Every structure is written in structure tokens, then in C-alpha cells.
Coordinates of C-alpha atoms in Angstrom, one line a residue:
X1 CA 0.0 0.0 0.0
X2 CA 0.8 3.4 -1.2
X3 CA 1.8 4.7 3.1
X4 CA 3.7 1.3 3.9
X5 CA 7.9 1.8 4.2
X6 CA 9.7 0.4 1.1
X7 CA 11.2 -2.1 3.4
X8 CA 8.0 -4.2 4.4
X9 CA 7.3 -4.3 0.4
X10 CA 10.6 -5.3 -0.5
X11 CA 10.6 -8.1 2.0
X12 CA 7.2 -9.1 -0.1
X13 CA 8.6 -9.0 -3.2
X14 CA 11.6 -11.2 -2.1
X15 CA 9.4 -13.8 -1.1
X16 CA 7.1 -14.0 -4.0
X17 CA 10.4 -13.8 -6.2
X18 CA 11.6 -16.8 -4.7
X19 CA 8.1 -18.4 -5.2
X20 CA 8.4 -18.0 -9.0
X21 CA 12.4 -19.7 -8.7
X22 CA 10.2 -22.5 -6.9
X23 CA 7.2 -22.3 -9.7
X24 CA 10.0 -22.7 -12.5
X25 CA 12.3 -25.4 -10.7
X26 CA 9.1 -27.5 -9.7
X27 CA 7.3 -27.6 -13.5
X28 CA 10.3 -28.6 -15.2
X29 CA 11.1 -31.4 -12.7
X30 CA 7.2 -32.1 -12.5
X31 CA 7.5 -33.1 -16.4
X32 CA 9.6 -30.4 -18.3
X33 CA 7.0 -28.2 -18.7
X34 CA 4.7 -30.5 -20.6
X35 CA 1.9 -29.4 -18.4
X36 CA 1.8 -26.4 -20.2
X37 CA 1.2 -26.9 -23.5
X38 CA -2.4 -26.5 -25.0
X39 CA -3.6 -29.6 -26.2
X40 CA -7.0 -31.5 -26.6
X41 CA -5.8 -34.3 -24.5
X42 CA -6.0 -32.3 -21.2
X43 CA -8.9 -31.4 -21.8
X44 CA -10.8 -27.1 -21.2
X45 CA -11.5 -27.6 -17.3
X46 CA -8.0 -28.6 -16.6
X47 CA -6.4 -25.7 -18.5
X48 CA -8.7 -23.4 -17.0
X49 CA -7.0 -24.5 -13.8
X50 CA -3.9 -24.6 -15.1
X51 CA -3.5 -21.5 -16.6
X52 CA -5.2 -19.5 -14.2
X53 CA -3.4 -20.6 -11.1
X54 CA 0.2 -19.5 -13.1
X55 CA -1.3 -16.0 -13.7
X56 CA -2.2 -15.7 -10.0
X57 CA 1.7 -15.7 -9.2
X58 CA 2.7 -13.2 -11.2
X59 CA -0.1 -11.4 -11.3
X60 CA -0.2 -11.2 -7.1
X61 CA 3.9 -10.6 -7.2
X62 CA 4.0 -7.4 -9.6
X63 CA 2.1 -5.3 -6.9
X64 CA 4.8 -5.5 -4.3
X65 CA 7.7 -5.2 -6.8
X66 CA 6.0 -2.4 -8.1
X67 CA 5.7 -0.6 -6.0
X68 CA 8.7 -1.5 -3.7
X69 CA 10.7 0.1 -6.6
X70 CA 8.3 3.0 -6.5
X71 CA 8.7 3.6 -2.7
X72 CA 12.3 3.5 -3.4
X73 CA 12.3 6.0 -6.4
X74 CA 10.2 8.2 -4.2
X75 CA 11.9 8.2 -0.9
X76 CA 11.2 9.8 2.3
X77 CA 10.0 13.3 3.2
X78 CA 10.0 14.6 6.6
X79 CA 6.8 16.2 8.0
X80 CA 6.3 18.6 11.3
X81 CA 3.7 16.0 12.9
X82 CA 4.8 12.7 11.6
X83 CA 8.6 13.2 11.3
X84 CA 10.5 11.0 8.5
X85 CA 7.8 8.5 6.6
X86 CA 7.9 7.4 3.1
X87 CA 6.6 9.9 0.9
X88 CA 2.8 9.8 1.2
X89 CA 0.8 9.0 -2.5
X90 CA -0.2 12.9 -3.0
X91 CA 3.7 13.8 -2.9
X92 CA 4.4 11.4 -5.6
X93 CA 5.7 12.6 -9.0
X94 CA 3.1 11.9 -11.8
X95 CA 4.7 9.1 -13.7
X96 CA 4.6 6.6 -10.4
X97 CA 1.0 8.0 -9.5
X98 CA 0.0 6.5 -13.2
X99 CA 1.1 3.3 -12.2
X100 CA -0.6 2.7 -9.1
X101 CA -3.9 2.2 -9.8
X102 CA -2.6 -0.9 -12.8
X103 CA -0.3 -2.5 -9.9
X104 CA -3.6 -2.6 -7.9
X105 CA -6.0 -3.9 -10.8
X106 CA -3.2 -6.2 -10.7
X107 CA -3.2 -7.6 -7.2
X108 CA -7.3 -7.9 -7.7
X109 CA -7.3 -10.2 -10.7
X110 CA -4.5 -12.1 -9.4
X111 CA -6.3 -12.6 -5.9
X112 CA -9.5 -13.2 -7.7
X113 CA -8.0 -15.9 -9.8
X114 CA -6.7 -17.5 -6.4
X115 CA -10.1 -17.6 -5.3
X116 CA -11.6 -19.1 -8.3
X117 CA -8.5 -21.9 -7.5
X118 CA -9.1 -22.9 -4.0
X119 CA -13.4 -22.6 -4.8
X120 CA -12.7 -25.8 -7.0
X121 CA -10.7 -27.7 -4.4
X122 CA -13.6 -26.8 -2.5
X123 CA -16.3 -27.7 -4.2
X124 CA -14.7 -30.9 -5.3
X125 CA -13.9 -32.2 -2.2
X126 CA -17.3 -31.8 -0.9
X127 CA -18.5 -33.3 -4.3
X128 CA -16.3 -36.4 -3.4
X129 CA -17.1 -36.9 -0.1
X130 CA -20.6 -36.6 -0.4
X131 CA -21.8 -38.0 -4.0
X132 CA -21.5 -42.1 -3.7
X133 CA -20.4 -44.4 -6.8
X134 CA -23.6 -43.8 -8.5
X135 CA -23.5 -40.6 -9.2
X136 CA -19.9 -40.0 -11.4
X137 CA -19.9 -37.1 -13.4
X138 CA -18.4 -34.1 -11.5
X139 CA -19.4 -31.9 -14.8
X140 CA -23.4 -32.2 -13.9
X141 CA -23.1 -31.8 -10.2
X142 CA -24.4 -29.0 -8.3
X143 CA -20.8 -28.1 -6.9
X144 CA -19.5 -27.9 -10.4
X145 CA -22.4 -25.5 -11.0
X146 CA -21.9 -23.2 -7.6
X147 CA -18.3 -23.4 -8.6
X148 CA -18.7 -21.9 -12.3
X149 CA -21.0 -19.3 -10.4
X150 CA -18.5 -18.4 -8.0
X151 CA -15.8 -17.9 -10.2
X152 CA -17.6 -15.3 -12.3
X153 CA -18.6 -13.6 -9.3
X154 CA -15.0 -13.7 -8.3
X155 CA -13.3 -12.4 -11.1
X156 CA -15.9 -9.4 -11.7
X157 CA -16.5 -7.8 -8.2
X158 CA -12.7 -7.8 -7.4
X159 CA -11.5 -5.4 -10.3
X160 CA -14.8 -3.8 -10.3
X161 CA -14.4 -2.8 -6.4
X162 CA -10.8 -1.6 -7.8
X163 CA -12.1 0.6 -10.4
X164 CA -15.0 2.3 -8.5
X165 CA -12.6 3.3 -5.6
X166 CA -9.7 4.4 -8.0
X167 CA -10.5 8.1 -7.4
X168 CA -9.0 8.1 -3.6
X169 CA -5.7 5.9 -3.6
X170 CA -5.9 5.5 0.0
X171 CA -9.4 4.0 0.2
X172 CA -9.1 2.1 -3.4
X173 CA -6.1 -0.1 -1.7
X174 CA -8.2 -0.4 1.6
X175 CA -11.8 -1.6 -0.2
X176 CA -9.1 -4.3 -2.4
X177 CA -8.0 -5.7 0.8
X178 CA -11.2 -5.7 2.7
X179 CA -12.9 -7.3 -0.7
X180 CA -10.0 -10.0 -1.0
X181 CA -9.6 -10.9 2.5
X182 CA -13.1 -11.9 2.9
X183 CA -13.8 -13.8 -0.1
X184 CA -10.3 -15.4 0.8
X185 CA -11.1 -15.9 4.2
X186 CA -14.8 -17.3 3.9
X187 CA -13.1 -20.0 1.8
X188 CA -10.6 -21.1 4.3
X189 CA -13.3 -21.4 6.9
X190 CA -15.8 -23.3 4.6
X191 CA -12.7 -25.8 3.9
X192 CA -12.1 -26.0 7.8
X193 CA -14.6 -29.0 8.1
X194 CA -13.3 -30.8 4.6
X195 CA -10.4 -31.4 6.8
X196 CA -12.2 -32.6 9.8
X197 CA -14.0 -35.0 7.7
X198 CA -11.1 -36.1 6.0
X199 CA -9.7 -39.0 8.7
X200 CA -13.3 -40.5 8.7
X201 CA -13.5 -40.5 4.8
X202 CA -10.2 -42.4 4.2
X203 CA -10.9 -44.5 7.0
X204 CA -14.2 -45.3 5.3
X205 CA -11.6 -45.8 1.6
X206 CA -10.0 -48.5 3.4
X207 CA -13.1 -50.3 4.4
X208 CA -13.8 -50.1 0.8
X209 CA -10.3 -51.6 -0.7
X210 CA -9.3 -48.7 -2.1
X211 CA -5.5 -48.7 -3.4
X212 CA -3.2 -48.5 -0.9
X213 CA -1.1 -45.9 -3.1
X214 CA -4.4 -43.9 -3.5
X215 CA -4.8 -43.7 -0.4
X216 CA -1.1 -42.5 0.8
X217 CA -1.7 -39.8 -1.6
X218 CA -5.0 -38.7 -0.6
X219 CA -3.2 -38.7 3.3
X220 CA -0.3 -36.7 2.1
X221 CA -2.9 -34.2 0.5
X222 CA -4.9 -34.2 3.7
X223 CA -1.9 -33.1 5.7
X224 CA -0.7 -30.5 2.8
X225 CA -4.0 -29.4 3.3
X226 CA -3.7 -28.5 6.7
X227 CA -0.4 -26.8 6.8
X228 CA -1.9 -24.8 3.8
X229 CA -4.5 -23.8 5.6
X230 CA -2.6 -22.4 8.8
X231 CA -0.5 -20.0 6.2
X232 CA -4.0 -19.2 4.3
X233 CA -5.0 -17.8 7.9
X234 CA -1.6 -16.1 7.9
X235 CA -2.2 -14.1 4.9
X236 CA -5.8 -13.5 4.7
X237 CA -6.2 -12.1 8.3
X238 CA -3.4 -9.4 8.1
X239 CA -4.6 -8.4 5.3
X240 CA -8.5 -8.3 6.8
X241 CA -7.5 -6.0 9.6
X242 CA -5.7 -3.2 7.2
X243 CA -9.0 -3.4 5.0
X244 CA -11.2 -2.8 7.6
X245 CA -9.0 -0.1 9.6
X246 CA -8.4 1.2 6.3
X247 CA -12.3 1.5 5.8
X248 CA -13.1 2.8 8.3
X249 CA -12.9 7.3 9.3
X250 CA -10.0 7.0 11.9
X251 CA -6.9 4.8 10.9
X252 CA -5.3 3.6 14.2
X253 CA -3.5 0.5 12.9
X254 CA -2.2 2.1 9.3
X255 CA -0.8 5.0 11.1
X256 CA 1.6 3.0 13.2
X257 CA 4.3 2.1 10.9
X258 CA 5.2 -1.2 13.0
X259 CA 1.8 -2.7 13.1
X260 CA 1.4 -1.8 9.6
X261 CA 4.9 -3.3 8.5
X262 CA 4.3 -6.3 10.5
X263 CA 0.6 -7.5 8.9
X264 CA 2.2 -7.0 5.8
X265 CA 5.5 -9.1 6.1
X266 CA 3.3 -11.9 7.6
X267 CA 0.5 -11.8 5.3
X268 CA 3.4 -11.7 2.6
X269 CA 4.6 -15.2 3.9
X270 CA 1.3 -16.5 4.3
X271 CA 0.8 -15.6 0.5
X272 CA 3.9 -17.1 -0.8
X273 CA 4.2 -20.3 1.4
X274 CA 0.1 -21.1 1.1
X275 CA 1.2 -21.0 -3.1
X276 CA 3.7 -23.2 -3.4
X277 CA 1.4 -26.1 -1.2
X278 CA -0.9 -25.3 -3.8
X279 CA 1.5 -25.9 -6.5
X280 CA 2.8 -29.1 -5.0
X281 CA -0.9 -30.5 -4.7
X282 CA -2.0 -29.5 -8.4
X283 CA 1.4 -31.1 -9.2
X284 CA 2.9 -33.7 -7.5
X285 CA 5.9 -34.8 -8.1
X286 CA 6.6 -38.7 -8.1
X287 CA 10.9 -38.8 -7.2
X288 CA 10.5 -42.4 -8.0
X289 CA 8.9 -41.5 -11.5
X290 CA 11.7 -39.6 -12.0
X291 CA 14.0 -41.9 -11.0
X292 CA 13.0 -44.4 -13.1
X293 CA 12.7 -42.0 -16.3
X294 CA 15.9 -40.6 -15.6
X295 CA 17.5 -44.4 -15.9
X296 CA 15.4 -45.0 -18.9
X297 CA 17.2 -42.3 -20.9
X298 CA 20.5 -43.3 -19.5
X299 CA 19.8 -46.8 -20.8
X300 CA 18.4 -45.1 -24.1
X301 CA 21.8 -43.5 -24.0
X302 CA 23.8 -46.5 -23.6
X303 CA 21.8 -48.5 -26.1
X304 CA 23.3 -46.9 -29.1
X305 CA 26.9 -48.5 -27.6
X306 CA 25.4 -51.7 -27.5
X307 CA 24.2 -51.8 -31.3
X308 CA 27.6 -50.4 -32.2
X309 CA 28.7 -53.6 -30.7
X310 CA 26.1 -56.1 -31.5
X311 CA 27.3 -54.4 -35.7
X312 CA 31.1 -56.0 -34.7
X313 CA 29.6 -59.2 -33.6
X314 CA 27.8 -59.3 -37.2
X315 CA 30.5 -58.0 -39.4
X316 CA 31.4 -60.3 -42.1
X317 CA 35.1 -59.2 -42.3
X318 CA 36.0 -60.2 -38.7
X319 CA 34.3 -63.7 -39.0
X320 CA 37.0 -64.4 -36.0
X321 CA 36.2 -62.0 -34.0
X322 CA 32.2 -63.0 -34.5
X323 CA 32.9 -66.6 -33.3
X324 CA 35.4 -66.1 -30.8
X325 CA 33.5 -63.6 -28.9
X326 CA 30.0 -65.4 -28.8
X327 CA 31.4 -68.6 -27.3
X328 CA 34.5 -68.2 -25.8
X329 CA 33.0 -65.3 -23.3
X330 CA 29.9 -67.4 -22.1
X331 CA 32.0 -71.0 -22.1
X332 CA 32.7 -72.3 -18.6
X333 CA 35.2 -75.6 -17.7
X334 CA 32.0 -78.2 -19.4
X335 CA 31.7 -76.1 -22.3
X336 CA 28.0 -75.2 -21.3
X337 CA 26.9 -71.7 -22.9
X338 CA 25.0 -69.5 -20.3
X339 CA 23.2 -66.3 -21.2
X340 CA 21.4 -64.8 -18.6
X341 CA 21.5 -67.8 -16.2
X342 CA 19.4 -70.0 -18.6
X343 CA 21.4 -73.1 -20.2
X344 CA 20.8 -73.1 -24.0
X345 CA 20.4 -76.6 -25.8
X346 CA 22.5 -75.9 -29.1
X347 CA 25.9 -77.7 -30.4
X348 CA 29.2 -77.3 -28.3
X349 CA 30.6 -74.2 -28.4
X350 CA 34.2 -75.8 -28.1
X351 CA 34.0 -77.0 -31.6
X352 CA 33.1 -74.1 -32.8
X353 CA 35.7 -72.3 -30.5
X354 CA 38.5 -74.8 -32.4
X355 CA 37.7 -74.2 -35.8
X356 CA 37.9 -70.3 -35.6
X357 CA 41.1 -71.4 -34.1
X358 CA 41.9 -73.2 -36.6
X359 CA 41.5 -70.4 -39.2
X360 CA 43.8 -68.0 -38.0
X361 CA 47.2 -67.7 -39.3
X362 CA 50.5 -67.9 -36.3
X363 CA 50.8 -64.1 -37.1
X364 CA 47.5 -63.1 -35.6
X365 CA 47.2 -65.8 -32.6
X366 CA 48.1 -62.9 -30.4
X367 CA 45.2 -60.7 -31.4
X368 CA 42.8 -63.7 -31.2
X369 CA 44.0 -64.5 -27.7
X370 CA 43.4 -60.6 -26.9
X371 CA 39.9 -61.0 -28.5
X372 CA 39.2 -64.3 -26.8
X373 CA 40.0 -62.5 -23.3
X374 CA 38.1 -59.3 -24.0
X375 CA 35.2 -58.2 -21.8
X376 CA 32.4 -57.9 -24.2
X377 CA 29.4 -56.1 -22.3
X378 CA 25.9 -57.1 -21.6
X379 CA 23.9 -55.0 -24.2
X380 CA 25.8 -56.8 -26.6
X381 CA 26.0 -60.4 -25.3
X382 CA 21.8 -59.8 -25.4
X383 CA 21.9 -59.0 -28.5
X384 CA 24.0 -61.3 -30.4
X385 CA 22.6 -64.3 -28.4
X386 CA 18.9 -63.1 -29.6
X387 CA 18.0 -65.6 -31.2
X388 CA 19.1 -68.6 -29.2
X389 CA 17.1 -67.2 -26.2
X390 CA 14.2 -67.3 -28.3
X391 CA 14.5 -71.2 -27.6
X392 CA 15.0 -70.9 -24.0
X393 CA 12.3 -72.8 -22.4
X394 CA 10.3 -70.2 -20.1
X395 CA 9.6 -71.1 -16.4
X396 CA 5.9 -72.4 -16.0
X397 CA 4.1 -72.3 -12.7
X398 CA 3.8 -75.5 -10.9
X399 CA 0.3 -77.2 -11.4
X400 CA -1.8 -77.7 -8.1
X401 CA -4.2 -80.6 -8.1
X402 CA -7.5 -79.9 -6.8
X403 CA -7.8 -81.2 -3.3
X404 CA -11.1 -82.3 -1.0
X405 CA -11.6 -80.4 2.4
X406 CA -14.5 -82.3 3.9
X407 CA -17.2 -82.2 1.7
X408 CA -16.3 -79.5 -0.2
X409 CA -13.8 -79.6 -3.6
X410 CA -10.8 -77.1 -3.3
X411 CA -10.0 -76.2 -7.3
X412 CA -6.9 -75.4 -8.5
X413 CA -5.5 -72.4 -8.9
X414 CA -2.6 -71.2 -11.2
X415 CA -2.7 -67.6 -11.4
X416 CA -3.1 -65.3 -8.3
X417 CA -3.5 -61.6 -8.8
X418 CA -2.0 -58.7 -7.3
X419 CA -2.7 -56.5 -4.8
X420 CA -3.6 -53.5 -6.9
X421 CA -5.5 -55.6 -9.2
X422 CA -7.9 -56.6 -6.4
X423 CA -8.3 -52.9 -5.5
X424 CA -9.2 -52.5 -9.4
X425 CA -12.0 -55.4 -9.4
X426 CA -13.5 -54.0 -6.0
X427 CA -14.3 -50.7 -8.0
X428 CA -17.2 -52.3 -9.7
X429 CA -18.6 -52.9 -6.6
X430 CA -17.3 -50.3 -4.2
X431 CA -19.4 -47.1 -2.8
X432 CA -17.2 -44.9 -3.3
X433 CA -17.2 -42.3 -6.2
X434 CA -14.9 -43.7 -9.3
X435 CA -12.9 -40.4 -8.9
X436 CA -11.4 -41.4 -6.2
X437 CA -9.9 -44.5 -7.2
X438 CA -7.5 -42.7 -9.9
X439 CA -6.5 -39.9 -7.7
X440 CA -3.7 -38.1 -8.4
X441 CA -4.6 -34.1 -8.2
X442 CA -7.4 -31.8 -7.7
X443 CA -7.5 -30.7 -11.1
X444 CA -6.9 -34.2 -12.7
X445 CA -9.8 -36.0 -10.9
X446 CA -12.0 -35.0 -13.2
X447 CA -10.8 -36.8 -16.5
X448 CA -9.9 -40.0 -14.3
X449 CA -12.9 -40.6 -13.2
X450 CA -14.6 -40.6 -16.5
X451 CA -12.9 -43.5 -17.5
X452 CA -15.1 -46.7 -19.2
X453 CA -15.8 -49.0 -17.0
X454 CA -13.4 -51.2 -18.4
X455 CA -11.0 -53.3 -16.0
X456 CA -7.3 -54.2 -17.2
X457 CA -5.7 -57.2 -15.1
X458 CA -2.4 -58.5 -14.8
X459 CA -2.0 -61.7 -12.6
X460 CA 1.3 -62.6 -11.2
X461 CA 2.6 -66.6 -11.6
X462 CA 2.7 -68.7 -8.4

């Protein structure tokens, strides 16, 4: 605000410049950015989410860099009642007082688009909790409906209350802070009971065989959730008491430069902390995803040294070389080729060892003794021996005769399926909404649970 010192508002715009470091670093390792990109696949709702959540950070951040730098530019001046305090909004020169009332439009649209964010979350969650597995479109609900409501009544009242009040700095930044601390606040107390209810709902998941990963995720939302909320207090209430002090004909608190400093920093690190939960929550990051990804392109990597190898074994001017190296690197004292543990039933290898040996002249025995005792590496010992494995036998599960318990016949079983396949097949019959089950964000629950019917099992041998 325009009577704040430059310091609290630099301390502001540090924090939500560190926020956007954490915005960049968390997309790119979240997927590279790929969450970003306008395609069909993700479908309008999600993009709407997506896209409106990023222009809330920059949108909310440019107010306190802006006018940090301002309050800088300007300086101080020293009055015969107040002494030495930042130079007050009618002192200003006329280029910064043109740019006031945009930072301000700026901080409403941005805090409007917050609201419109955590009104989903909020109207989802209670769309969850409370619609069973019958009813399975979130799109037709009556939340969806309040939320599409809300939002419009979100993003037009905030820059409107902006607009009407531009005329009187002072009272145009009080109104913006009394208007966005309440609509904020209301919806941190209306999500309050969500996370009451929440043990007693995932309690009531695991009675229902819900996925044990689903369900560490919904818990690690839960107590995101919370911690979120505490910092949601932290920013919205700060904020509250300025707007209303602000509003009202006597301004104790805004005339004390230490209370007024003080709400500021905190409700500064309520914004930016309370953000970057919601980031994590929209999108989560799976380390062991990324674990796994990363050693997939290293493999990918390494794959083009293998075929360079795999070429040698089939080059038709170093016939030596070809024979020597399949046989003489997998032949033990028996003369048994191994590949991959698995004995393969094909002609001796020490035959075929001897008559490469055979061919070589006294000049190049050396060489062929260097070749014969070269480590040749896995990627190409797969590859050459490719189509020998092909006739490896596979391992068949043991077959169990049926067996009588009393009067009762005991069938045989072969297959036996996993754990997460059994939380698949209870879906069909489960009470819980279908959303649930494929849980992975707020703003992908949506498109999961729209999903066919349709079942895909895998069964593991025993």
C-alpha cells in the first residue's frame, strides 16, 4: 500500500520472487513443462485450472515489486507532525502516480483468480465426499455449477471494487483488501470442516479396498491441506485488519508504521508459502517416477553403444572376431553356454571355438588370444545371443491338483492376482465415487474418473 515503508514491500517482493524460482524449478522437474502446453488431450477444465493458477503468481507478485521500486524511487520526506515516513501518494511525482492504480488492478485479478482456484478444491472435495459411486460425473453436479458461479462472481466484483474506488488511492487499496480478505477468508473457513472430515473418509476408503497408493496420496494431500491452511489464515487475516482499519474514518493500525509493517511481512509469507502447497498439490511430483525416467534415458543413451557392438559381432570381415566372442566369453570348464542364467540346448561351443582357431594364421594368434579374453558387455552379449534365447524354455508355474476339504472340492489355482488388481475389481462394486480411485490431483480428478468402465488385469505366476 501506497503509506507502507519500502522495506516491508521489499521483504514481499523477495518472497514472491523466490516463489516464481520454486514455480520454474518444480514444473520442469514435475514433467519439463509439458503441463503447459495447449492440447485436446487435457482437456478445457484442466487448462482453465492450469492457466489461471500460473497467472495468480505473477499477477499477485508485480504489486509488491511495483511498488517496492516505487517507494524507493520516491523516498522519504520529513513532516512537522509525523517526522521522517515514506513519501505519502499525493507527494508522488506523476509518472509513479500512473502506475498505481494498474499495480492494484493487478493484485485484484491475481487474488480473484486464487479464489476461483481454492473454490474448486472446494467444491470438489465436498463433491467427493458426499456424492456415492452412483452418481460419477463431476461436470453435472451441483458443486460444479456453484463453482462456475462463483468464479464469475470472483473475477468481476474484485477489479470492479478496484475501479469504482480508484479516485482516492488510499481508500481504493483499503476496499481491495477488505474485498479480498473476505472472499479469501470465507473460503478457508468453509474448507475447515473438509479437513475434519477427512480421517473419517479415508478411513471409510480403506473399508472399501481402495489402493493403498491412492490412499497415501489422498493422506499426504490431507496433511498439505492443513499446513496450507494455517498459512491461508496467515495471509488472509493481516490483510482483513488493514482493509477494515483502512475503511473505516480513523486509521489507528495504518498510522503505526510497526503494526502496519508487521501485517504486511506476515501476510506476505502466508501468500507465498500457502502458493507453493498449492502448486505441490496440483502437481505432485513422483521422485520415484523420475527416478525411473531418468534411468530410462541413460539406458536409451547407452543403447546406441550396445548396437555399435552387437554391428562388430555381425561383421562379415571379422568372422574371427564374431565366433570367438559369442562362445569363448559365455563357455565355462563343461563347455556349457550360459546367457542370462538360462542353459541353452545348441551344439558345443568348443567345436566351434577350435575351428575359428583353426582359421587363423601364427601371425595373428596374439590378437585372437586378446579378443578371446576381452570383456564384451551385456547389451551386446543380449543382442548377439537373440535368437538362441528365443528357444530358451520359459519357467511355467507349478500345477496344483484340486484337493477335497471335507465335503467340499478345493479347485486349482494357477494364477493369483496382485494386490492392486484386487483394488481394481473392488471398483465395480465399491461405494465410493470412481474419482477417487484414480486420484492423483485436484485438477486431474475430473478426467480419471470418466474413464469406461473397463478393467485391465495382470495376474502374477505362483
Amino acid at each position: 500500500m501506497s503509506h507502507l515503508s519500502p522495506a516491508s514491500l521489499l521483504v514481499w517482493a523477495i518472497i514472491t520472487t523466490l516463489l516464481g524460482t520454486f514455480l520454474f524449478f518444480h514444473l520442469w522437474s514435475f514433467d519439463r513443462f509439458k503441463c503447459l502446453r495447449w492440447n485436446r488431450k487435457s482437456g478445457a477444465f484442466k487448462r482453465i485450472m492450469t492457466y489461471s493458477y500460473l497467472l495468480t503468481i505473477p499477477l499477485i507478485a508485480s504489486y509488491p515489486i511495483g511498488l517496492s521500486a516505487i517507494k524507493y524511487y520516491e523516498g522519504f520526506v520529513a513532516l512537522p507532525v509525523y517526522g521522517i515516513i515514506p513519501k505519502p501518494i499525493e507527494l508522488w511525482r506523476p509518472l509513479s502516480r500512473r502506475f498505481n492504480l494498474p499495480l492494484t488492478l493487478c493484485l485484484s485479478v491475481g487474488w480473484s483468480l486464487e479464489m476461483v482456484t481454492h473454490l474448486e478444491e472446494l467444491c470438489f472435495w465436498l463433491f467427493l465426499i458426499n456424492a456415492g459411486s452412483s452418481q460419477q460425473s463431476w461436470f453435472h453436479s451441483f458443486y460444479f455449477k456453484t463453482w462456475v458461479v462463483g468464479s464469475i462472481v470472483a473475477v468481476t466484483y474484485m477489479p470492479v471494487i478496484t475501479a469504482l474506488t480508484h479516485s482516492d488511492p488510499l481508500k481504493s487499496e483499503a476496499y481491495t483488501f477488505l474485498a479480498g480478505s473476505l472472499g479469501s477468508l470465507s473460503l478457508t473457513l468453509w474448507f475447515t470442516p473438509i479437513l475434519l472430515m477427512f480421517p473419517s473418509f479415508l478411513r471409510n476408503l480403506r473399508k472399501e479396498g481402495v489402493d493403498t497408493n491412492t490412499i497415501v496420496r489422498l493422506t499426504k494431500f490431507s496433511e498439505l491441506n492443513m499446513i496450507r491452511i494455517f498459512f491461508r489464515f496467515l495471509f488472509t487475516v493481516p490483510l482483513l485488519i488493514l482493509g477494515i482499519d483502512g475503511a473505516r474514518p480513523h486509521h489507528h493500525i495504518n498510522e503505526s508504521m510497526f503494526w502496519t509493517d508487521l501485517l504486511v511481512m506476515v501476510a506476505g509469507f502466508g501468500c507465498a508459502i500457502s502458493s507453493a502447497i498449492t502448486l505441490v498439490i496440483f502437481f505432485p511430483r513422483s521422485v520415484e517416477g523420475e527416478i525411473a525416467a531418468r534411468d530410462e534415458r541413460k539406458r536409451s543413451r547407452s543403447g546406441h553403444t550396445d548396437a555399435y557392438d552387437a554391428s562388430l559381432c555381425e561383421s562379415p570381415n571379422d568372422f574371427t572376431r564374431t565366433k570367438i566372442t559369442r562362445h569363448s566369453t559365455h563357455t565355462f570348464n563343461y563347455g556349457t553356454p550360459v546367457l542370462n542364467s538360462k542353459l541353452l540346448l545348441i551344439s558345443s561351443p568348443k567345436t566351434n571355438v577350435q575351428a575359428g582357431m583353426d582359421d587363423l594364421s601364427d601371425q595373428n594368434h596374439s590378437s585372437a588370444v586378446r579378443v578371446m579374453c576381452e570383456p564384451v558387455r551385456t547389451g551386446s552379449i543380449d543382442k548377439c545371443w537373440a535368437d538362441e534365447e528365443q528357444d530358451a524354455l520359459a519357467s511355467l508355474p507349478p500345477l496344483r491338483p484340486n484337493r477335497k476339504k471335507g465335503d467340499d472340492i478345493e479347485l486349482a489355482t494357477i494364477h493369483q492376482m496382485t494386490e492392486s488388481n484386487v483394488a481394481k475389481l473392488n471398483i465395480r462394486t465399491s461405494n465410493v465415487n470412481r474419482m477417487v480411485h484414480n486420484f492423483t490431483s485436484p485438477i486431474d480428478l475430473a478426467y480419471n474418473g470418466q474413464q469406461s468402465g473397463r478393467t485391465w488385469l495382470s495376474f502374477n505366476k505362483s
